[in-house]
Amino acid sequence: LPISEESELFLELAGLLPLPRSVTSHMDKASIMRLAISYVRLKRLASTDENKTDAADASHVRLLLDALKGFLMVLSQTGEMLFLSDNVNKYLGLTQVDLIGQSLFDYTHPCDEEEIKEFLHFKH
């Protein structure tokens, strides 16, 4: 069966995501869109001159994560998970791909919501 133009566009978009082909080849269209939007937001957040990093900084982050025995999560002010390090699965049992673009509040206890919002300087 020939691939539709829409499907071709989604395959191309999935190929642009900074994820292994083995991951992107099994994603549905909604996941591709969710991740693409999150990566654009993350890129915009990191685009200021003072936030630029290089390969040496990336290796330091990996060493820091190993030393701290944890994972890295970047959140928007509204609680959207913009980035998670690939080792998040080890700690939460959910994959990086499943969580990126989702709201942190979908995974936290309602009693903790106000404190998290204060921490994030939540915008109403």
XYZ file of C-alpha atoms in Angstrom:
124
model
C 0.000 0.000 0.000
C 1.327 3.463 -0.814
C 2.054 5.708 2.130
C -0.156 8.793 2.295
C 1.395 12.249 2.155
C 0.356 12.804 5.780
C 2.068 9.594 6.889
C 5.211 10.592 5.006
C 5.244 13.937 6.818
C 4.884 12.222 10.190
C 7.707 9.797 9.341
C 9.897 12.743 8.384
C 8.996 14.606 11.585
C 9.724 11.508 13.680
C 13.109 11.251 11.978
C 13.941 14.791 13.124
C 13.352 13.961 16.787
C 16.546 13.417 18.803
C 15.599 9.815 19.530
C 16.835 6.493 18.169
C 15.084 5.181 15.054
C 14.147 2.072 17.022
C 11.989 4.310 19.237
C 10.505 6.663 16.658
C 9.531 3.888 14.243
C 6.939 2.581 16.741
C 5.362 5.904 17.715
C 1.838 6.941 16.791
C 1.074 10.329 15.219
C -0.117 11.881 18.489
C 3.125 10.905 20.245
C 5.200 12.304 17.394
C 3.351 15.631 17.636
C 3.557 15.732 21.448
C 7.308 15.098 21.415
C 7.980 17.498 18.539
C 6.132 20.309 20.331
C 8.001 19.596 23.575
C 11.371 19.600 21.823
C 10.571 22.918 20.121
C 9.655 24.414 23.513
C 12.821 22.999 25.067
C 14.942 24.352 22.203
C 13.377 27.797 22.646
C 14.079 27.647 26.386
C 17.726 26.730 25.784
C 18.286 29.175 22.923
C 19.628 32.104 24.963
C 23.377 32.708 24.720
C 23.899 32.186 28.435
C 22.294 28.726 28.294
C 24.350 27.311 25.397
C 26.148 24.071 26.166
C 28.742 21.994 24.417
C 29.657 18.296 24.339
C 31.832 18.666 27.454
C 28.849 20.042 29.397
C 26.717 17.113 28.207
C 29.277 14.612 29.496
C 29.341 16.445 32.835
C 25.564 16.133 33.057
C 25.833 12.355 32.475
C 28.491 12.047 35.205
C 26.374 14.140 37.568
C 23.299 11.968 36.961
C 25.340 8.836 37.641
C 26.810 10.316 40.816
C 23.468 11.543 42.138
C 21.684 8.304 41.270
C 18.798 10.165 39.706
C 17.383 11.570 36.492
C 17.047 15.010 34.964
C 13.642 16.599 34.375
C 13.078 19.985 32.727
C 9.644 21.477 33.375
C 7.807 24.456 31.953
C 6.281 26.941 34.384
C 2.947 25.213 33.845
C 4.320 21.795 34.821
C 4.729 20.326 31.329
C 7.616 17.879 31.154
C 9.808 19.282 28.383
C 12.742 16.922 28.809
C 13.667 13.877 30.857
C 16.956 12.038 30.753
C 16.750 8.603 29.189
C 17.396 6.890 32.538
C 14.018 8.041 33.940
C 12.630 4.554 33.261
C 14.979 3.124 35.878
C 13.415 5.317 38.574
C 9.781 5.806 37.527
C 9.107 2.747 35.391
C 7.906 4.980 32.548
C 9.876 5.833 29.430
C 11.215 9.215 28.428
C 8.997 9.104 25.329
C 5.863 8.384 27.393
C 6.461 11.318 29.745
C 7.758 14.155 27.548
C 4.946 16.599 26.779
C 2.768 15.342 29.619
C 1.803 17.344 32.695
C 3.692 16.597 35.892
C 0.367 16.993 37.710
C -0.952 13.863 35.996
C 1.680 11.880 37.934
C 1.680 13.578 41.332
C -0.642 13.374 44.307
C -3.310 16.123 44.385
C -2.183 17.132 47.886
C 1.224 18.108 46.456
C -0.142 20.226 43.604
C -0.129 23.619 45.370
C 3.434 23.203 46.620
C 4.630 22.191 43.154
C 2.826 25.157 41.583
C 4.521 27.523 44.032
C 7.881 25.975 43.227
C 7.294 26.401 39.493
C 5.817 29.913 39.882
C 2.765 28.483 38.182
C 0.994 30.846 35.779
C -2.805 30.635 35.986
